[in-house]
Coordinates of C-alpha atoms in Angstrom, one line a residue:
X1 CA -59.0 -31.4 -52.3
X2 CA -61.0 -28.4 -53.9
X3 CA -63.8 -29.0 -52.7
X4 CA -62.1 -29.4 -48.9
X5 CA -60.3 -26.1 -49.5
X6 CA -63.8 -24.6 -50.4
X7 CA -65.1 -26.2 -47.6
X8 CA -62.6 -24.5 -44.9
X9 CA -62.7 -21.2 -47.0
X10 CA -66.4 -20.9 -45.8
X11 CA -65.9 -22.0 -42.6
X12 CA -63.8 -19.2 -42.2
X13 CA -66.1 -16.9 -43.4
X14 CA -68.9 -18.1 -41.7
X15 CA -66.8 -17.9 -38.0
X16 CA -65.6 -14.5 -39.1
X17 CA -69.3 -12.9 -40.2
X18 CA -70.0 -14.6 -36.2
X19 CA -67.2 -13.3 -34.4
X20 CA -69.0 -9.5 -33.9
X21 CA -72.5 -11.5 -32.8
X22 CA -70.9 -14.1 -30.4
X23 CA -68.1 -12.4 -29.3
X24 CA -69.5 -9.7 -27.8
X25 CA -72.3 -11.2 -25.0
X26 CA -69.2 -13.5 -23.9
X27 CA -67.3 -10.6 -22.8
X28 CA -70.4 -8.9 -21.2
X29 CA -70.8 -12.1 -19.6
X30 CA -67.6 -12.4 -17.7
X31 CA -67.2 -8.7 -16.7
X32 CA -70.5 -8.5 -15.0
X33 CA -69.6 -12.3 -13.5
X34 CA -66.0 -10.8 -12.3
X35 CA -67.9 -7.4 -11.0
X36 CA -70.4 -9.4 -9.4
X37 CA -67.5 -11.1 -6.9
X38 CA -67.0 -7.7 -5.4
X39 CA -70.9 -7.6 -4.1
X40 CA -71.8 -5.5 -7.1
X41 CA -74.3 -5.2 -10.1
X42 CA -72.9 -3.7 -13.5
X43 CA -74.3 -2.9 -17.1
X44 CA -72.0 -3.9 -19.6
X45 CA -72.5 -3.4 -23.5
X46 CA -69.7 -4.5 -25.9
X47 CA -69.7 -4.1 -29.7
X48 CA -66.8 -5.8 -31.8
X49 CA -67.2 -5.2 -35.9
X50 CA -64.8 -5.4 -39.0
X51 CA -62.6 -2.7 -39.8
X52 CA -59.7 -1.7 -41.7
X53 CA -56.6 -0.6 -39.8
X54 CA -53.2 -0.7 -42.3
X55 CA -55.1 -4.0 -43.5
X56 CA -58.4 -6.0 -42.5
X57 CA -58.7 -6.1 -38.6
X58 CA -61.3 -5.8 -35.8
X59 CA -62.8 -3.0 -33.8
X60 CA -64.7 -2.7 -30.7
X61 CA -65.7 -0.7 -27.9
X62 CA -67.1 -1.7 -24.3
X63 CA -68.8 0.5 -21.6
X64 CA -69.0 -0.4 -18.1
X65 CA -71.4 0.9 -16.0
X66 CA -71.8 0.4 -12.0
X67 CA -75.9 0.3 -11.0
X68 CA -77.2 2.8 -8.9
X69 CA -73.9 4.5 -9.2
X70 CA -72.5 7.7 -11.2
X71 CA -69.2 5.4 -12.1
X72 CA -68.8 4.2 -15.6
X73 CA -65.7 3.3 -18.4
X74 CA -65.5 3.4 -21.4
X75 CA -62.9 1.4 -24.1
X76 CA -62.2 0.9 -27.6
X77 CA -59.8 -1.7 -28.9
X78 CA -58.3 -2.3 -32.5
X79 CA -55.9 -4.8 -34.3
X80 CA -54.8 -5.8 -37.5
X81 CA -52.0 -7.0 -38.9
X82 CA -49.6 -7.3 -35.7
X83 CA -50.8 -4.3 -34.9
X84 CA -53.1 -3.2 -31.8
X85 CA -53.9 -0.2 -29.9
X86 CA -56.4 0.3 -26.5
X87 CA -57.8 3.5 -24.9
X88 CA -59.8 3.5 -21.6
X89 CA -61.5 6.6 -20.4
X90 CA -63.6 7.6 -17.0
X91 CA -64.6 11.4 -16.7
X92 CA -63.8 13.1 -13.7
X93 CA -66.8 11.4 -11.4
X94 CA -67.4 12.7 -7.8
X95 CA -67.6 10.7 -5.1
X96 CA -68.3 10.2 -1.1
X97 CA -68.5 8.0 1.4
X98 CA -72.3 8.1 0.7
X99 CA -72.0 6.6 -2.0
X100 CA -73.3 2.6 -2.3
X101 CA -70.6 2.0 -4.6
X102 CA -67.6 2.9 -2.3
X103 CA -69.7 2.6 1.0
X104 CA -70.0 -1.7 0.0
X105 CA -66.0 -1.6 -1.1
X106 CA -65.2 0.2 2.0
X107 CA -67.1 -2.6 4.3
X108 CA -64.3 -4.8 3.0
X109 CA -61.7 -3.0 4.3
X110 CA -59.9 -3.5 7.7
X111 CA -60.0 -0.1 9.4
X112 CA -61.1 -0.9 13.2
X113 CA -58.9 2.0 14.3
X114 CA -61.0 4.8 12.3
X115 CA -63.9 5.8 13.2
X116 CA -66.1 9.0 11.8
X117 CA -64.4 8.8 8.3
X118 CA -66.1 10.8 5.7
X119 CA -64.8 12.1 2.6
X120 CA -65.7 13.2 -0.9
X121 CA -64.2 14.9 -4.4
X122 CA -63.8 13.3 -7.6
X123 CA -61.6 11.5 -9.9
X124 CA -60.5 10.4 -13.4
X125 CA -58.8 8.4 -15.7
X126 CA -57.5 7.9 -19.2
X127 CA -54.8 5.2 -20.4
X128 CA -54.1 4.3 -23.8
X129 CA -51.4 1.4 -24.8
X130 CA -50.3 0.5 -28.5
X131 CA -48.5 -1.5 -30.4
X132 CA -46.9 -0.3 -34.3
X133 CA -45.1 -2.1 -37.4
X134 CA -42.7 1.0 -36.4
X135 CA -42.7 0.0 -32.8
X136 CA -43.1 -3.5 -32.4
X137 CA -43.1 -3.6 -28.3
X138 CA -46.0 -1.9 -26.1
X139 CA -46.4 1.6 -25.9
X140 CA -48.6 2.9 -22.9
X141 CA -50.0 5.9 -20.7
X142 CA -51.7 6.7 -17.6
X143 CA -53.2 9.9 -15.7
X144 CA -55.3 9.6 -13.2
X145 CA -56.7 13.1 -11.9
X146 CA -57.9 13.6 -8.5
X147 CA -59.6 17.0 -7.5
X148 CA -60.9 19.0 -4.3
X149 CA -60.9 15.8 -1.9
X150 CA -62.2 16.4 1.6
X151 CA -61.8 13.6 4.6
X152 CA -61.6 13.7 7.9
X153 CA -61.9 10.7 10.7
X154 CA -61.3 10.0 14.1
X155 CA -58.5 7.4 14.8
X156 CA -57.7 6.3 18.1
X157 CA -59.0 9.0 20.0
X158 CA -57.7 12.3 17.7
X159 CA -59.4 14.1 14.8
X160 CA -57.8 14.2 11.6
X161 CA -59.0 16.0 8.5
X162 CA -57.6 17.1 5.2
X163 CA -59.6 19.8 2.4
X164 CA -59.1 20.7 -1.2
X165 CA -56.2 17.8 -1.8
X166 CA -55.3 18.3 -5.5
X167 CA -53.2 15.9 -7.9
X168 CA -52.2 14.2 -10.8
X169 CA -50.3 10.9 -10.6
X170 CA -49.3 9.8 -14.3
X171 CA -46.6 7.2 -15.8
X172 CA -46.1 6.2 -18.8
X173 CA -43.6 3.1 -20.5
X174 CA -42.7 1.0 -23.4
X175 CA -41.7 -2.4 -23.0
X176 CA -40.6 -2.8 -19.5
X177 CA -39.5 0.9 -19.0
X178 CA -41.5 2.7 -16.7
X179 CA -41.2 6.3 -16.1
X180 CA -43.3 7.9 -13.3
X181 CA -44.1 12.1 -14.1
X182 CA -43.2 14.5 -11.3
X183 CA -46.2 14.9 -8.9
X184 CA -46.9 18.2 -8.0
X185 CA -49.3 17.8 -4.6
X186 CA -51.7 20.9 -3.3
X187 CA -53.7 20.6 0.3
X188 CA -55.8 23.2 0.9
X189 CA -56.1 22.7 4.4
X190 CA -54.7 19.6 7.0
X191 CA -55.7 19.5 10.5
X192 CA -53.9 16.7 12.5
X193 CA -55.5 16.2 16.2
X194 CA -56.0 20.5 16.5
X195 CA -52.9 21.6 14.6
X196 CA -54.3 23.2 11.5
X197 CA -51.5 23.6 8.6
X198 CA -52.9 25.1 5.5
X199 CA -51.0 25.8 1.9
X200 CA -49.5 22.6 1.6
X201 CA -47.6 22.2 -1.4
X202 CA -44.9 19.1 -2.3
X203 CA -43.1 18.4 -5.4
X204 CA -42.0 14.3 -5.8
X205 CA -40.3 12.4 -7.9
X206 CA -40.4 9.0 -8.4
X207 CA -39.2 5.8 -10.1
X208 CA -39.3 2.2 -8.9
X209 CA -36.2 2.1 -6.7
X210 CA -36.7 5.7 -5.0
X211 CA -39.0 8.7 -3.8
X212 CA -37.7 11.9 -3.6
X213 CA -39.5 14.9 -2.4
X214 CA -37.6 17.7 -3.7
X215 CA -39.3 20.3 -2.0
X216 CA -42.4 20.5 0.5
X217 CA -44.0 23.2 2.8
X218 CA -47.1 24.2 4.6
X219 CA -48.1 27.4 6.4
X220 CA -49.0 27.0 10.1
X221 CA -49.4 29.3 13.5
X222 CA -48.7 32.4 11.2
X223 CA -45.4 31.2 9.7
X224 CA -44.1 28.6 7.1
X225 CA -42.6 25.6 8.0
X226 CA -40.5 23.2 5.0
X227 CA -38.1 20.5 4.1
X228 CA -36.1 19.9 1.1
X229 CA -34.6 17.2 -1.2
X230 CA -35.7 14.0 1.1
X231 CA -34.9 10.5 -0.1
X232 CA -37.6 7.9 0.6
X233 CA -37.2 4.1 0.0
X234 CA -40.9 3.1 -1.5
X235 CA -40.1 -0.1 0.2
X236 CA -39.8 1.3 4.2
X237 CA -40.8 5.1 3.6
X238 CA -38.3 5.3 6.4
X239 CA -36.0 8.7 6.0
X240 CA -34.2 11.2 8.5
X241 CA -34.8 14.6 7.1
X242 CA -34.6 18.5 8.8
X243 CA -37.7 20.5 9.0
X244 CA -37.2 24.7 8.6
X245 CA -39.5 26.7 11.0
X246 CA -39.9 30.4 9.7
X247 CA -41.8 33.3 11.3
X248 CA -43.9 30.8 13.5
X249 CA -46.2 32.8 15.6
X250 CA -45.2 32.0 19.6
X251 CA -48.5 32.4 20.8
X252 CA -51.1 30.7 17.9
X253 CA -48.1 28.0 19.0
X254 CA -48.3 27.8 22.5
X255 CA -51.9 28.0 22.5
X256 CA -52.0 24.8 21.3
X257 CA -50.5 23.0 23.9
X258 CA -52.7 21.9 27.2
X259 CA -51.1 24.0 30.6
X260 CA -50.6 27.6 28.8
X261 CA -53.1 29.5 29.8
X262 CA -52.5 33.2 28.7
X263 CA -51.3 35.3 25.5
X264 CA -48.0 35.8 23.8
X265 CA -46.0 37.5 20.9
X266 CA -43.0 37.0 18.6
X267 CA -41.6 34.9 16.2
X268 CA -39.8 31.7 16.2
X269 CA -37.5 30.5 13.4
X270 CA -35.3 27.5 14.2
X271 CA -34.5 23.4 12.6
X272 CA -36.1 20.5 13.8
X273 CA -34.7 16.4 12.8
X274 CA -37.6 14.5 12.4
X275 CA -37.6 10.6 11.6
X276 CA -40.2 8.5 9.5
X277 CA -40.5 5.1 11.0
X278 CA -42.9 2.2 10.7
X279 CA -43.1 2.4 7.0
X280 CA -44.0 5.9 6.8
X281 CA -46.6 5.6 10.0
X282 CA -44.9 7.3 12.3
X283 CA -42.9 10.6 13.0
X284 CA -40.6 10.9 15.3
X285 CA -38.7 13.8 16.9
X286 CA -35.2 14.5 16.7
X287 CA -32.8 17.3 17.5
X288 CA -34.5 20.6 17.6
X289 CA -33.6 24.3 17.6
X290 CA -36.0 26.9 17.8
X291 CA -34.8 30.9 18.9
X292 CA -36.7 34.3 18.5
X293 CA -36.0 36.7 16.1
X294 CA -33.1 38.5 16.9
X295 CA -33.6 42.3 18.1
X296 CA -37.3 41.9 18.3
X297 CA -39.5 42.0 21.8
X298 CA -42.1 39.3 22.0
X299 CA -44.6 39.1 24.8
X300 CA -45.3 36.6 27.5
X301 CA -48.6 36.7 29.8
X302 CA -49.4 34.1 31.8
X303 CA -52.3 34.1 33.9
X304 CA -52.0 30.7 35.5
X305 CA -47.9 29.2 35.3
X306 CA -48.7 26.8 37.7
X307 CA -48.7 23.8 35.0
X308 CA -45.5 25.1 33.9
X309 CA -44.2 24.8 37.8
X310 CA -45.5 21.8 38.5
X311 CA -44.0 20.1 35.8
X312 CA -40.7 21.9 36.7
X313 CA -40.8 20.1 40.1
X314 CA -41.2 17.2 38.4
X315 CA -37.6 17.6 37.1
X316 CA -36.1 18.8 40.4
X317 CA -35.8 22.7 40.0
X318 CA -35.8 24.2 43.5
X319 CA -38.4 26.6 44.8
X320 CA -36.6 29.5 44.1
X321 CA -35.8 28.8 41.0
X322 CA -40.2 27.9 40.1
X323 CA -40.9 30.8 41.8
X324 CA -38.7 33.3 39.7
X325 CA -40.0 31.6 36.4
X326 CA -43.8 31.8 37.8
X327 CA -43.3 35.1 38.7
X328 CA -41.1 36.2 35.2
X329 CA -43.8 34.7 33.6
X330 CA -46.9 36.7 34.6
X331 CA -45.5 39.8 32.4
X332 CA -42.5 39.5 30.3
X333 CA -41.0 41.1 27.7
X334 CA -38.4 38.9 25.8
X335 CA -35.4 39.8 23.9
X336 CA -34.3 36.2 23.6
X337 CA -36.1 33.1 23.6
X338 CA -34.1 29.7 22.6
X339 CA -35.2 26.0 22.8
X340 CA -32.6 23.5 21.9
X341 CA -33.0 20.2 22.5
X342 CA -30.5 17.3 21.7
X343 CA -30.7 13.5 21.5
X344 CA -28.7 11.0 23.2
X345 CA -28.6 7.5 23.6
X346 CA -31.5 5.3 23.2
X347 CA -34.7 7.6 25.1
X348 CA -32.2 10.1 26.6
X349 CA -32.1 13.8 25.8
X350 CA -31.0 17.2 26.8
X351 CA -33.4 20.5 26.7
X352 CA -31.5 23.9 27.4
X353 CA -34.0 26.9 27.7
X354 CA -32.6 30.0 27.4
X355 CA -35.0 33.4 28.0
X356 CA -33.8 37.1 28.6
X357 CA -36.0 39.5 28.8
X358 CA -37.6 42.2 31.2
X359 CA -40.8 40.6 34.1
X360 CA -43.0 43.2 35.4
X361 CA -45.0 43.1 38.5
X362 CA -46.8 46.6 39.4
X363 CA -44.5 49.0 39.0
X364 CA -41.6 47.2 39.0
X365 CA -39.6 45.7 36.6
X366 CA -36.5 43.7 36.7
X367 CA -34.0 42.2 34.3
X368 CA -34.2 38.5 33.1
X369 CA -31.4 36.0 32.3
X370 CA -32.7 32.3 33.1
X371 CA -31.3 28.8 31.6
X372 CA -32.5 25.9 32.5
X373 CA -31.2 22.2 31.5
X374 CA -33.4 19.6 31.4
X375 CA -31.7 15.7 31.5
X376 CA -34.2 12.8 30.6
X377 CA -36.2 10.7 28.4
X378 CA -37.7 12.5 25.3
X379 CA -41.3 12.6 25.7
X380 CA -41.4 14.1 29.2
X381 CA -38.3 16.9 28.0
X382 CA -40.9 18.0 25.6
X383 CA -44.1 17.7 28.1
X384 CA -41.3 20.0 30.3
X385 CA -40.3 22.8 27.8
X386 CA -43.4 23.4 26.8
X387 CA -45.6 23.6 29.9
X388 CA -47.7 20.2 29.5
X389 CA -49.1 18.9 32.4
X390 CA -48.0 15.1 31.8
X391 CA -47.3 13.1 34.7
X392 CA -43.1 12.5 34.3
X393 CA -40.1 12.6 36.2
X394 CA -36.4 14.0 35.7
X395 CA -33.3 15.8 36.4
X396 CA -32.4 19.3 36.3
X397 CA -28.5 19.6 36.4

């Protein structure tokens, strides 16, 4: 029997004084074999050794490194006694669509709609998880830094691009608690098929069961627009929500829509409902309100209203009526200026536009007082209102 138990005491020895020579090239062996599934090449170097941590334990470290690449992790691992604690760290690393690294993961990637995509900043990490005599369950962190990212792409047939996207997602838990930091969110700059918005700021909070963006807003056309405390479900990112429109500029806004051809002035402040459907993939319109600021003129100059004519044909206003708004148009000084549009059932809506104001033409100048109701599906109220030249029908009543 003594000489058994001296036999066994050696083994152990023996396997223990192996453990930091065998142990290591095994794990080097099956990261680079699990790296290598993704199409890619990695150096890995692991080094496990004999410590002391509240009692005889083990100690290691491992760094990954991705070939031709700037990406690369480090670890370091200890345990003893029931105890154990982890730490993983990648320094901020910047990064593009150039490089090999991301250009072979994004190959795998289903994205037949987006075309043009290029992007670049960089990004970090650092997580460590633990475990104590004091606190016997798993204690962890996680931050993950993202800085200055630039993208833009071409989907469908519209440019989209985004500069100087700044954040820090971070969580942190013990056991199966999870708690999710605020994220505060900065865009520099976000340009969605022409429409620039820059200034973007949002404030989220988050835990597994809801998404709330406590506050959010953007400066665009001159003016601010924002929303406040909007409840998503991470499930659907579906959510109704009311979007504030402040000292707007009318004429950066106009501008932007095809069939306004000319200049104009003044502010616009107003509500619009908007809808997230589709998960979070689309928007969609709801009721709006938009008005000028009381007590202030604001300018209209039209060179060419025949777009806006055109389209109010399209919706039945008599020639009378398009002629007095063509005419009103070339040179008009505005006093009031409201757009409200409601929702009915299904596609339906209703567009009242309201303008008072002084036209001009030569030397003479004649009051203003025109409202017009528009009765019809959504999209071509909107196309109506706002001088587009889409090809729709309707109803004036």
């Amino acid at each position: 029997m003594k000489r058994l138990l001296i036999g066994l005491t050696a083994i152990v020895f023996v396997v223990a004084a192996l453990l930091p020579a065998v142990v290591p090239p095994a794990i080097e062996r099956i990261v680079r074999s699990k790296i290598a599934d993704f199409g890619l090449k990695a150096y890995v170097k692991a080094n496990l050794d004999w410590g002391w941590r509240n009692g005889p334990g083990l100690a290691g470290t491992i760094r990954i490194a991705l070939a031709d690449s700037p990406w690369c992790v480090r670890a370091t691992f200890g345990a003893s006694c029931c105890e154990w604690e982890a730490s993983v760290k990648m320094d901020e690393t910047e990064f593009s669509e150039t490089d090999p690294t991301v250009a072979r993961l994004l190959k795998q990637l289903p994205l037949p709609a987006v075309s043009n995509l290029t992007f670049s900043g960089s990004i970090g990490l650092s997580a460590h998880a633990e475990r104590t005599f004091r606190k016997p369950v798993a204690v962890w962190s996680v931050r993950v830094p993202v800085r200055n990212l630039t993208a833009g792409a071409t989907i469908g047939e519209k440019a989209y691009g985004l500069s100087g996207l700044s954040v820090t997602p971070a969580a942190s838990g013990i056991a199966d608690h999870l708690d999710i930091a605020p994220v505060f969110l900065r865009i520099s700059a976000i340009d969605i098929a022409g429409f620039a918005f820059t200034n973007f700021t949002a404030s989220i909070r988050a835990s597994e069961k809801s998404l709330l963006v406590t506050e959010a807003s953007a400066a665009v056309c001159g003016g601010k627009i924002s929303f406040y405390s909007v409840f998503l479900d991470p499930k659907t990112l579906n959510a109704g929500f009311t979007l504030f429109v402040d000292d707007v500029d009318a004429g950066e806004t106009l501008r932007h829509f095809n069939g306004f051809r000319g200049e104009a002035s003044g502010k616009l402040h107003g509500k619009i409902k908007l809808f997230a459907k589709e998960g979070g993939k689309a928007l969609r319109l709801g009721d709006a309100f938009l008005y000028s600021t009381p007590g202030e003129i604001g300018k209209i100059r039209m060179a060419d209203a025949t777009p806006v004519t055109e389209n109010l044909a399209l919706a039945g206003i008599d020639d009378t009526t398009r002629a007095n708004v063509a005419n009103a148009l070339t040179d008009l000084d505005y006093s009031v200026l409201k757009l409200n549009l409601r929702r009915g059932t299904g596609k339906s809506a209703t567009l009242s536009v309201n303008l008072n104001g002084t036209a001009t033409r030569g030397r003479t100048s004649v009051p203003v007082n025109l409202t017009l109701n528009f009765n019809g599906e959504l999209e071509q109220l909107i196309n109506t209102g706002l001088g587009l030249s889409a090809q729709t029908k309707g109803k004036s009543k």
